[in-house]
């Protein structure tokens, strides 16, 4: 006996969420291969811009002001990241995060193949992030100076790791 809206804790989703994404007719403009690839490039640029925020003194000084404007900009960037992650997930119909029992054999094979490529890419991506942290003069993760904040790099790395399976699926897949 299956629950109506079972929660899949490891995947961070529910049965209803995945079924809604698999049957959703909205956002069809986002599901063409060309548009998904454009979206993946834009999202990757957003992640790179976020990571670069740790390397500009003026940017960090602006965020340390006692003004509300930097806070609003930070909230806007966070909302852009969440919206980008959500639209990326919608563009691949949630297949990258779906549990096995909600997918058919073909969908599981496609998802597993994309996971393989995602983890093959994750090594070089981590290497680039570690290299950025090592060569940056003021963003060392192991120093304790005021200007050694590498928080934006870490946030970008976490968002990249979380969204990489959907990004690879969006890039590789035919019209979904």
Short mmCIF file of N, CA and C in Angstrom, two decimals:
data_model
loop_
_atom_site.label_atom_id
_atom_site.label_comp_id
_atom_site.label_asym_id
_atom_site.label_seq_id
_atom_site.Cartn_x
_atom_site.Cartn_y
_atom_site.Cartn_z
N UNK A 1 0.84 -1.18 0.00
CA UNK A 1 0.00 0.00 0.00
C UNK A 1 0.89 1.24 0.00
N UNK A 2 0.80 2.03 -1.04
CA UNK A 2 1.64 3.20 -1.22
C UNK A 2 0.93 4.46 -0.71
N UNK A 3 1.71 5.33 -0.08
CA UNK A 3 1.15 6.59 0.37
C UNK A 3 0.84 7.46 -0.84
N UNK A 4 -0.17 8.32 -0.69
CA UNK A 4 -0.58 9.19 -1.79
C UNK A 4 0.53 10.18 -2.18
N UNK A 5 1.19 10.74 -1.17
CA UNK A 5 2.25 11.70 -1.44
C UNK A 5 3.48 11.34 -0.62
N UNK A 6 4.09 10.24 -0.96
CA UNK A 6 5.26 9.74 -0.25
C UNK A 6 6.42 10.73 -0.37
N UNK A 7 7.14 10.92 0.73
CA UNK A 7 8.30 11.80 0.74
C UNK A 7 9.55 10.96 0.54
N UNK A 8 10.37 11.36 -0.41
CA UNK A 8 11.65 10.71 -0.67
C UNK A 8 12.73 11.63 -0.11
N UNK A 9 13.20 11.30 1.09
CA UNK A 9 14.12 12.17 1.81
C UNK A 9 15.47 12.29 1.12
N UNK A 10 16.00 11.22 0.60
CA UNK A 10 17.32 11.27 -0.04
C UNK A 10 17.31 12.12 -1.31
N UNK A 11 16.21 12.07 -2.04
CA UNK A 11 16.11 12.84 -3.28
C UNK A 11 15.60 14.25 -3.03
N UNK A 12 15.05 14.51 -1.86
CA UNK A 12 14.53 15.83 -1.53
C UNK A 12 13.28 16.19 -2.30
N UNK A 13 12.41 15.22 -2.51
CA UNK A 13 11.20 15.45 -3.29
C UNK A 13 10.08 14.56 -2.79
N UNK A 14 8.91 14.76 -3.37
CA UNK A 14 7.77 13.91 -3.04
C UNK A 14 7.25 13.25 -4.31
N UNK A 15 6.45 12.23 -4.12
CA UNK A 15 5.86 11.52 -5.26
C UNK A 15 5.02 12.47 -6.10
N UNK A 16 4.23 13.32 -5.45
CA UNK A 16 3.37 14.26 -6.16
C UNK A 16 4.19 15.26 -6.98
N UNK A 17 5.30 15.77 -6.41
CA UNK A 17 6.15 16.71 -7.14
C UNK A 17 6.67 16.11 -8.44
N UNK A 18 7.19 14.89 -8.37
CA UNK A 18 7.75 14.24 -9.56
C UNK A 18 6.65 13.93 -10.57
N UNK A 19 5.51 13.42 -10.10
CA UNK A 19 4.42 13.13 -11.02
C UNK A 19 3.91 14.40 -11.69
N UNK A 20 3.83 15.50 -10.94
CA UNK A 20 3.42 16.77 -11.53
C UNK A 20 4.41 17.24 -12.60
N UNK A 21 5.72 17.09 -12.31
CA UNK A 21 6.72 17.51 -13.29
C UNK A 21 6.71 16.62 -14.53
N UNK A 22 6.52 15.33 -14.34
CA UNK A 22 6.50 14.41 -15.49
C UNK A 22 5.30 14.65 -16.39
N UNK A 23 4.18 15.09 -15.82
CA UNK A 23 2.95 15.29 -16.58
C UNK A 23 2.68 16.74 -16.93
N UNK A 24 3.55 17.65 -16.53
CA UNK A 24 3.34 19.08 -16.71
C UNK A 24 3.42 19.46 -18.19
N UNK A 25 2.45 20.22 -18.63
CA UNK A 25 2.45 20.71 -20.02
C UNK A 25 2.94 22.15 -20.11
N UNK A 26 3.10 22.81 -18.95
CA UNK A 26 3.62 24.17 -18.94
C UNK A 26 5.12 24.16 -19.18
N UNK A 27 5.66 25.31 -19.44
CA UNK A 27 7.10 25.49 -19.66
C UNK A 27 7.61 24.68 -20.85
N UNK A 28 6.75 24.38 -21.82
CA UNK A 28 7.20 23.62 -23.00
C UNK A 28 8.26 24.38 -23.79
N UNK A 29 8.22 25.72 -23.73
CA UNK A 29 9.24 26.52 -24.41
C UNK A 29 10.63 26.25 -23.84
N UNK A 30 10.68 25.84 -22.58
CA UNK A 30 11.96 25.59 -21.91
C UNK A 30 12.49 24.19 -22.17
N UNK A 31 11.67 23.33 -22.72
CA UNK A 31 12.05 21.92 -22.86
C UNK A 31 12.66 21.56 -24.22
N UNK A 32 12.81 22.53 -25.10
CA UNK A 32 13.52 22.23 -26.34
C UNK A 32 15.02 22.22 -26.05
N UNK A 33 15.75 21.43 -26.81
CA UNK A 33 17.18 21.28 -26.55
C UNK A 33 17.91 22.62 -26.66
N UNK A 34 17.58 23.42 -27.65
CA UNK A 34 18.25 24.71 -27.84
C UNK A 34 18.02 25.61 -26.63
N UNK A 35 16.79 25.74 -26.18
CA UNK A 35 16.49 26.61 -25.05
C UNK A 35 17.10 26.10 -23.75
N UNK A 36 17.13 24.77 -23.57
CA UNK A 36 17.75 24.22 -22.36
C UNK A 36 19.24 24.50 -22.35
N UNK A 37 19.88 24.38 -23.49
CA UNK A 37 21.32 24.65 -23.56
C UNK A 37 21.62 26.13 -23.29
N UNK A 38 20.80 27.01 -23.83
CA UNK A 38 20.96 28.44 -23.55
C UNK A 38 20.80 28.68 -22.05
N UNK A 39 19.80 28.05 -21.46
CA UNK A 39 19.55 28.22 -20.04
C UNK A 39 20.70 27.68 -19.19
N UNK A 40 21.28 26.54 -19.58
CA UNK A 40 22.42 25.97 -18.85
C UNK A 40 23.60 26.93 -18.91
N UNK A 41 23.86 27.53 -20.06
CA UNK A 41 24.97 28.48 -20.19
C UNK A 41 24.71 29.71 -19.31
N UNK A 42 23.50 30.24 -19.33
CA UNK A 42 23.18 31.40 -18.50
C UNK A 42 23.30 31.08 -17.01
N UNK A 43 22.86 29.90 -16.61
CA UNK A 43 22.96 29.50 -15.21
C UNK A 43 24.41 29.31 -14.81
N UNK A 44 25.23 28.74 -15.69
CA UNK A 44 26.66 28.57 -15.40
C UNK A 44 27.34 29.94 -15.28
N UNK A 45 26.96 30.89 -16.11
CA UNK A 45 27.50 32.25 -16.01
C UNK A 45 27.11 32.88 -14.67
N UNK A 46 25.86 32.68 -14.25
CA UNK A 46 25.41 33.19 -12.96
C UNK A 46 26.23 32.59 -11.82
N UNK A 47 26.50 31.29 -11.88
CA UNK A 47 27.32 30.64 -10.85
C UNK A 47 28.75 31.18 -10.86
N UNK A 48 29.30 31.41 -12.05
CA UNK A 48 30.66 31.96 -12.15
C UNK A 48 30.71 33.39 -11.62
N UNK A 49 29.69 34.19 -11.92
CA UNK A 49 29.65 35.56 -11.40
C UNK A 49 29.53 35.55 -9.88
N UNK A 50 28.75 34.63 -9.37
CA UNK A 50 28.62 34.51 -7.92
C UNK A 50 29.98 34.16 -7.29
N UNK A 51 30.68 33.22 -7.86
CA UNK A 51 31.99 32.84 -7.33
C UNK A 51 32.98 33.99 -7.43
N UNK A 52 32.89 34.78 -8.48
CA UNK A 52 33.84 35.89 -8.65
C UNK A 52 33.61 36.99 -7.61
N UNK A 53 32.48 36.99 -6.95
CA UNK A 53 32.20 38.00 -5.93
C UNK A 53 33.17 37.96 -4.77
N UNK A 54 33.84 36.85 -4.55
CA UNK A 54 34.81 36.74 -3.46
C UNK A 54 36.14 37.40 -3.79
N UNK A 55 36.35 37.84 -5.03
CA UNK A 55 37.66 38.33 -5.44
C UNK A 55 37.75 39.84 -5.64
N UNK A 56 36.68 40.56 -5.41
CA UNK A 56 36.70 42.00 -5.64
C UNK A 56 36.55 42.73 -4.32
N UNK A 57 37.59 43.52 -3.96
CA UNK A 57 37.57 44.26 -2.71
C UNK A 57 36.38 45.23 -2.66
N UNK A 58 36.12 45.90 -3.77
CA UNK A 58 35.04 46.87 -3.80
C UNK A 58 33.69 46.18 -3.56
N UNK A 59 33.54 45.02 -4.12
CA UNK A 59 32.29 44.27 -3.97
C UNK A 59 32.09 43.86 -2.52
N UNK A 60 33.16 43.34 -1.90
CA UNK A 60 33.07 42.93 -0.49
C UNK A 60 32.87 44.14 0.42
N UNK A 61 33.53 45.24 0.09
CA UNK A 61 33.35 46.45 0.90
C UNK A 61 31.92 46.98 0.78
N UNK A 62 31.37 46.88 -0.42
CA UNK A 62 30.00 47.35 -0.63
C UNK A 62 29.01 46.52 0.19
N UNK A 63 29.25 45.22 0.26
CA UNK A 63 28.36 44.35 1.04
C UNK A 63 28.52 44.53 2.54
N UNK A 64 29.63 45.12 2.98
CA UNK A 64 29.82 45.33 4.41
C UNK A 64 29.26 46.67 4.88
N UNK A 65 28.67 47.44 3.99
CA UNK A 65 28.08 48.74 4.36
C UNK A 65 26.85 48.52 5.24
N UNK A 66 26.48 49.59 5.93
CA UNK A 66 25.28 49.55 6.75
C UNK A 66 24.07 50.07 5.97
N UNK A 67 23.95 49.66 4.75
CA UNK A 67 22.86 50.08 3.88
C UNK A 67 21.98 48.87 3.55
N UNK A 68 20.75 49.14 3.17
CA UNK A 68 19.84 48.05 2.80
C UNK A 68 20.01 47.62 1.34
N UNK A 69 20.64 48.44 0.53
CA UNK A 69 20.79 48.12 -0.89
C UNK A 69 21.59 46.84 -1.11
N UNK A 70 22.75 46.66 -0.44
CA UNK A 70 23.47 45.39 -0.62
C UNK A 70 22.65 44.18 -0.17
N UNK A 71 21.85 44.36 0.86
CA UNK A 71 20.99 43.26 1.32
C UNK A 71 19.97 42.91 0.24
N UNK A 72 19.37 43.91 -0.38
CA UNK A 72 18.40 43.65 -1.45
C UNK A 72 19.06 42.99 -2.65
N UNK A 73 20.29 43.40 -2.96
CA UNK A 73 21.01 42.78 -4.08
C UNK A 73 21.31 41.31 -3.75
N UNK A 74 21.72 41.05 -2.51
CA UNK A 74 22.00 39.68 -2.10
C UNK A 74 20.74 38.82 -2.15
N UNK A 75 19.62 39.38 -1.74
CA UNK A 75 18.35 38.66 -1.82
C UNK A 75 17.97 38.40 -3.27
N UNK A 76 18.19 39.38 -4.14
CA UNK A 76 17.88 39.22 -5.57
C UNK A 76 18.75 38.13 -6.19
N UNK A 77 20.03 38.09 -5.84
CA UNK A 77 20.93 37.05 -6.36
C UNK A 77 20.48 35.68 -5.86
N UNK A 78 20.12 35.60 -4.59
CA UNK A 78 19.64 34.32 -4.04
C UNK A 78 18.37 33.87 -4.74
N UNK A 79 17.46 34.80 -5.00
CA UNK A 79 16.23 34.45 -5.71
C UNK A 79 16.52 34.02 -7.14
N UNK A 80 17.48 34.67 -7.79
CA UNK A 80 17.88 34.25 -9.14
C UNK A 80 18.44 32.83 -9.14
N UNK A 81 19.26 32.52 -8.15
CA UNK A 81 19.82 31.16 -8.05
C UNK A 81 18.73 30.13 -7.82
N UNK A 82 17.80 30.44 -6.92
CA UNK A 82 16.71 29.50 -6.63
C UNK A 82 15.81 29.35 -7.84
N UNK A 83 15.49 30.47 -8.50
CA UNK A 83 14.65 30.40 -9.70
C UNK A 83 15.35 29.63 -10.81
N UNK A 84 16.65 29.87 -10.98
CA UNK A 84 17.41 29.15 -12.00
C UNK A 84 17.46 27.66 -11.72
N UNK A 85 17.71 27.30 -10.47
CA UNK A 85 17.73 25.89 -10.09
C UNK A 85 16.36 25.24 -10.32
N UNK A 86 15.30 25.95 -9.94
CA UNK A 86 13.95 25.41 -10.11
C UNK A 86 13.58 25.26 -11.58
N UNK A 87 13.89 26.28 -12.40
CA UNK A 87 13.58 26.19 -13.83
C UNK A 87 14.41 25.10 -14.50
N UNK A 88 15.64 24.94 -14.05
CA UNK A 88 16.48 23.86 -14.59
C UNK A 88 15.86 22.50 -14.29
N UNK A 89 15.37 22.35 -13.08
CA UNK A 89 14.71 21.11 -12.67
C UNK A 89 13.43 20.88 -13.48
N UNK A 90 12.67 21.94 -13.71
CA UNK A 90 11.44 21.84 -14.50
C UNK A 90 11.76 21.50 -15.95
N UNK A 91 12.86 22.05 -16.47
CA UNK A 91 13.20 21.82 -17.88
C UNK A 91 13.51 20.37 -18.18
N UNK A 92 13.96 19.61 -17.17
CA UNK A 92 14.25 18.18 -17.36
C UNK A 92 13.20 17.32 -16.67
N UNK A 93 12.09 17.93 -16.32
CA UNK A 93 10.94 17.25 -15.71
C UNK A 93 11.28 16.53 -14.40
N UNK A 94 12.30 17.00 -13.70
CA UNK A 94 12.64 16.42 -12.41
C UNK A 94 13.23 15.02 -12.47
N UNK A 95 13.57 14.57 -13.66
CA UNK A 95 14.08 13.21 -13.82
C UNK A 95 15.41 13.03 -13.10
N UNK A 96 16.23 14.07 -13.04
CA UNK A 96 17.54 13.96 -12.41
C UNK A 96 17.43 13.70 -10.91
N UNK A 97 16.33 14.13 -10.27
CA UNK A 97 16.17 13.92 -8.83
C UNK A 97 15.14 12.86 -8.49
N UNK A 98 14.53 12.26 -9.48
CA UNK A 98 13.43 11.33 -9.23
C UNK A 98 13.93 9.98 -8.72
N UNK A 99 13.20 9.39 -7.78
CA UNK A 99 13.56 8.04 -7.31
C UNK A 99 13.22 6.99 -8.37
N UNK A 100 13.89 5.86 -8.29
CA UNK A 100 13.72 4.79 -9.28
C UNK A 100 12.28 4.35 -9.48
N UNK A 101 11.54 4.22 -8.41
CA UNK A 101 10.20 3.65 -8.53
C UNK A 101 9.21 4.56 -9.26
N UNK A 102 9.57 5.82 -9.49
CA UNK A 102 8.67 6.72 -10.22
C UNK A 102 9.05 6.88 -11.68
N UNK A 103 10.12 6.22 -12.10
CA UNK A 103 10.58 6.33 -13.49
C UNK A 103 10.49 4.99 -14.19
N UNK A 104 10.31 5.05 -15.52
CA UNK A 104 10.35 3.80 -16.27
C UNK A 104 11.81 3.47 -16.61
N UNK A 105 12.01 2.33 -17.29
CA UNK A 105 13.36 1.85 -17.56
C UNK A 105 14.18 2.84 -18.39
N UNK A 106 13.58 3.41 -19.41
CA UNK A 106 14.29 4.36 -20.27
C UNK A 106 14.70 5.60 -19.49
N UNK A 107 13.78 6.13 -18.68
CA UNK A 107 14.09 7.32 -17.89
C UNK A 107 15.19 7.04 -16.87
N UNK A 108 15.16 5.87 -16.27
CA UNK A 108 16.23 5.50 -15.33
C UNK A 108 17.57 5.40 -16.04
N UNK A 109 17.58 4.82 -17.22
CA UNK A 109 18.83 4.69 -17.98
C UNK A 109 19.38 6.06 -18.36
N UNK A 110 18.50 6.96 -18.79
CA UNK A 110 18.92 8.31 -19.16
C UNK A 110 19.46 9.03 -17.93
N UNK A 111 18.74 8.95 -16.81
CA UNK A 111 19.16 9.61 -15.58
C UNK A 111 20.50 9.08 -15.10
N UNK A 112 20.67 7.76 -15.11
CA UNK A 112 21.91 7.16 -14.63
C UNK A 112 23.09 7.51 -15.53
N UNK A 113 22.87 7.57 -16.82
CA UNK A 113 23.92 7.98 -17.75
C UNK A 113 24.34 9.42 -17.48
N UNK A 114 23.36 10.28 -17.23
CA UNK A 114 23.68 11.67 -16.94
C UNK A 114 24.38 11.84 -15.59
N UNK A 115 24.02 11.00 -14.61
CA UNK A 115 24.74 11.01 -13.34
C UNK A 115 26.21 10.65 -13.55
N UNK A 116 26.45 9.67 -14.40
CA UNK A 116 27.83 9.26 -14.67
C UNK A 116 28.63 10.44 -15.22
N UNK A 117 28.08 11.13 -16.22
CA UNK A 117 28.78 12.28 -16.79
C UNK A 117 28.90 13.42 -15.78
N UNK A 118 27.89 13.59 -14.94
CA UNK A 118 27.95 14.64 -13.93
C UNK A 118 29.11 14.42 -12.98
N UNK A 119 29.28 13.20 -12.52
CA UNK A 119 30.36 12.93 -11.59
C UNK A 119 31.72 12.90 -12.26
N UNK A 120 31.76 12.59 -13.55
CA UNK A 120 33.02 12.73 -14.28
C UNK A 120 33.40 14.20 -14.40
N UNK A 121 32.42 15.08 -14.55
CA UNK A 121 32.68 16.52 -14.63
C UNK A 121 32.97 17.14 -13.28
N UNK A 122 32.44 16.55 -12.23
CA UNK A 122 32.56 17.14 -10.90
C UNK A 122 34.02 17.19 -10.44
N UNK A 123 34.82 16.22 -10.80
CA UNK A 123 36.24 16.23 -10.43
C UNK A 123 36.97 17.46 -10.97
N UNK A 124 36.94 17.69 -12.28
CA UNK A 124 37.59 18.90 -12.80
C UNK A 124 36.98 20.20 -12.27
N UNK A 125 35.68 20.21 -12.03
CA UNK A 125 35.05 21.41 -11.48
C UNK A 125 35.58 21.68 -10.07
N UNK A 126 35.67 20.65 -9.24
CA UNK A 126 36.24 20.83 -7.90
C UNK A 126 37.69 21.28 -7.99
N UNK A 127 38.43 20.73 -8.94
CA UNK A 127 39.82 21.14 -9.12
C UNK A 127 39.92 22.62 -9.45
N UNK A 128 39.05 23.10 -10.33
CA UNK A 128 39.05 24.52 -10.70
C UNK A 128 38.72 25.39 -9.48
N UNK A 129 37.72 24.97 -8.69
CA UNK A 129 37.37 25.74 -7.51
C UNK A 129 38.53 25.75 -6.50
N UNK A 130 39.18 24.62 -6.29
CA UNK A 130 40.30 24.57 -5.35
C UNK A 130 41.45 25.41 -5.88
N UNK A 131 41.67 25.37 -7.18
CA UNK A 131 42.71 26.21 -7.79
C UNK A 131 42.39 27.69 -7.60
N UNK A 132 41.12 28.06 -7.78
CA UNK A 132 40.72 29.45 -7.55
C UNK A 132 40.99 29.88 -6.11
N UNK A 133 40.71 29.00 -5.18
CA UNK A 133 40.95 29.32 -3.78
C UNK A 133 42.44 29.40 -3.47
N UNK A 134 43.23 28.57 -4.13
CA UNK A 134 44.67 28.52 -3.83
C UNK A 134 45.42 29.71 -4.42
N UNK A 135 45.03 30.17 -5.61
CA UNK A 135 45.80 31.23 -6.26
C UNK A 135 45.26 32.62 -5.96
N UNK A 136 44.07 32.72 -5.43
CA UNK A 136 43.52 34.04 -5.13
C UNK A 136 44.29 34.65 -3.97
N UNK A 137 44.76 35.88 -4.13
CA UNK A 137 45.60 36.46 -3.08
C UNK A 137 44.84 36.76 -1.78
N UNK A 138 43.57 37.02 -1.85
CA UNK A 138 42.84 37.43 -0.65
C UNK A 138 41.65 36.53 -0.34
N UNK A 139 41.60 35.36 -0.91
CA UNK A 139 40.45 34.48 -0.68
C UNK A 139 40.88 33.08 -0.26
N UNK A 140 41.91 33.01 0.52
CA UNK A 140 42.37 31.72 1.00
C UNK A 140 41.40 31.16 2.03
N UNK A 141 40.99 29.92 1.89
CA UNK A 141 40.03 29.36 2.85
C UNK A 141 40.64 29.10 4.23
N UNK A 142 41.97 29.15 4.33
CA UNK A 142 42.62 28.80 5.58
C UNK A 142 43.19 30.00 6.33
N UNK A 143 43.05 31.20 5.78
CA UNK A 143 43.55 32.38 6.49
C UNK A 143 42.40 33.00 7.27
N UNK A 144 42.74 33.84 8.22
CA UNK A 144 41.71 34.41 9.08
C UNK A 144 41.64 35.92 8.99
N UNK A 145 42.11 36.49 7.91
CA UNK A 145 42.05 37.93 7.75
C UNK A 145 40.66 38.41 7.39
N UNK A 146 40.47 39.72 7.51
CA UNK A 146 39.16 40.29 7.22
C UNK A 146 38.81 40.16 5.74
N UNK A 147 39.80 40.30 4.89
CA UNK A 147 39.56 40.24 3.44
C UNK A 147 39.72 38.84 2.86
N UNK A 148 39.70 37.80 3.68
CA UNK A 148 39.92 36.45 3.18
C UNK A 148 38.62 35.68 3.00
N UNK A 149 37.54 36.36 2.78
CA UNK A 149 36.25 35.72 2.66
C UNK A 149 36.11 35.05 1.30
N UNK A 150 35.88 33.75 1.30
CA UNK A 150 35.66 33.01 0.06
C UNK A 150 34.25 32.42 0.05
N UNK A 151 33.35 33.04 0.77
CA UNK A 151 32.00 32.52 0.92
C UNK A 151 31.25 32.37 -0.39
N UNK A 152 31.41 33.34 -1.29
CA UNK A 152 30.71 33.26 -2.57
C UNK A 152 31.20 32.08 -3.40
N UNK A 153 32.49 31.76 -3.29
CA UNK A 153 33.03 30.61 -4.00
C UNK A 153 32.40 29.33 -3.47
N UNK A 154 32.29 29.23 -2.16
CA UNK A 154 31.71 28.03 -1.56
C UNK A 154 30.23 27.87 -1.91
N UNK A 155 29.50 28.96 -1.89
CA UNK A 155 28.08 28.90 -2.26
C UNK A 155 27.94 28.47 -3.72
N UNK A 156 28.77 29.04 -4.57
CA UNK A 156 28.74 28.67 -5.99
C UNK A 156 29.10 27.20 -6.19
N UNK A 157 30.07 26.71 -5.44
CA UNK A 157 30.46 25.30 -5.54
C UNK A 157 29.32 24.39 -5.10
N UNK A 158 28.66 24.72 -4.02
CA UNK A 158 27.54 23.91 -3.55
C UNK A 158 26.38 23.93 -4.55
N UNK A 159 26.07 25.08 -5.09
CA UNK A 159 24.99 25.16 -6.08
C UNK A 159 25.36 24.41 -7.36
N UNK A 160 26.63 24.46 -7.74
CA UNK A 160 27.08 23.71 -8.92
C UNK A 160 26.94 22.22 -8.70
N UNK A 161 27.38 21.74 -7.54
CA UNK A 161 27.28 20.31 -7.25
C UNK A 161 25.82 19.86 -7.20
N UNK A 162 24.94 20.69 -6.65
CA UNK A 162 23.53 20.33 -6.55
C UNK A 162 22.83 20.33 -7.90
N UNK A 163 23.21 21.24 -8.77
CA UNK A 163 22.50 21.38 -10.04
C UNK A 163 23.17 20.66 -11.21
N UNK A 164 24.35 20.13 -11.02
CA UNK A 164 25.08 19.52 -12.13
C UNK A 164 24.34 18.37 -12.81
N UNK A 165 23.70 17.44 -12.09
CA UNK A 165 22.97 16.39 -12.81
C UNK A 165 21.87 16.95 -13.73
N UNK A 166 21.15 17.95 -13.26
CA UNK A 166 20.10 18.56 -14.11
C UNK A 166 20.73 19.33 -15.26
N UNK A 167 21.87 19.97 -15.02
CA UNK A 167 22.53 20.71 -16.08
C UNK A 167 23.01 19.77 -17.19
N UNK A 168 23.62 18.66 -16.79
CA UNK A 168 24.09 17.68 -17.77
C UNK A 168 22.92 17.08 -18.53
N UNK A 169 21.85 16.75 -17.83
CA UNK A 169 20.67 16.19 -18.49
C UNK A 169 20.06 17.21 -19.46
N UNK A 170 20.00 18.47 -19.04
CA UNK A 170 19.46 19.51 -19.91
C UNK A 170 20.33 19.69 -21.14
N UNK A 171 21.64 19.59 -20.99
CA UNK A 171 22.55 19.78 -22.11
C UNK A 171 22.52 18.59 -23.07
N UNK A 172 22.52 17.39 -22.54
CA UNK A 172 22.65 16.19 -23.37
C UNK A 172 21.34 15.71 -23.98
N UNK A 173 20.25 15.93 -23.30
CA UNK A 173 18.99 15.32 -23.71
C UNK A 173 18.38 15.92 -24.96
N UNK A 174 17.64 15.12 -25.66
CA UNK A 174 16.83 15.61 -26.77
C UNK A 174 15.65 16.35 -26.17
N UNK A 175 14.71 16.76 -26.99
CA UNK A 175 13.53 17.45 -26.48
C UNK A 175 12.81 16.57 -25.47
N UNK A 176 12.66 17.11 -24.28
CA UNK A 176 12.08 16.33 -23.17
C UNK A 176 10.61 16.65 -23.04
#
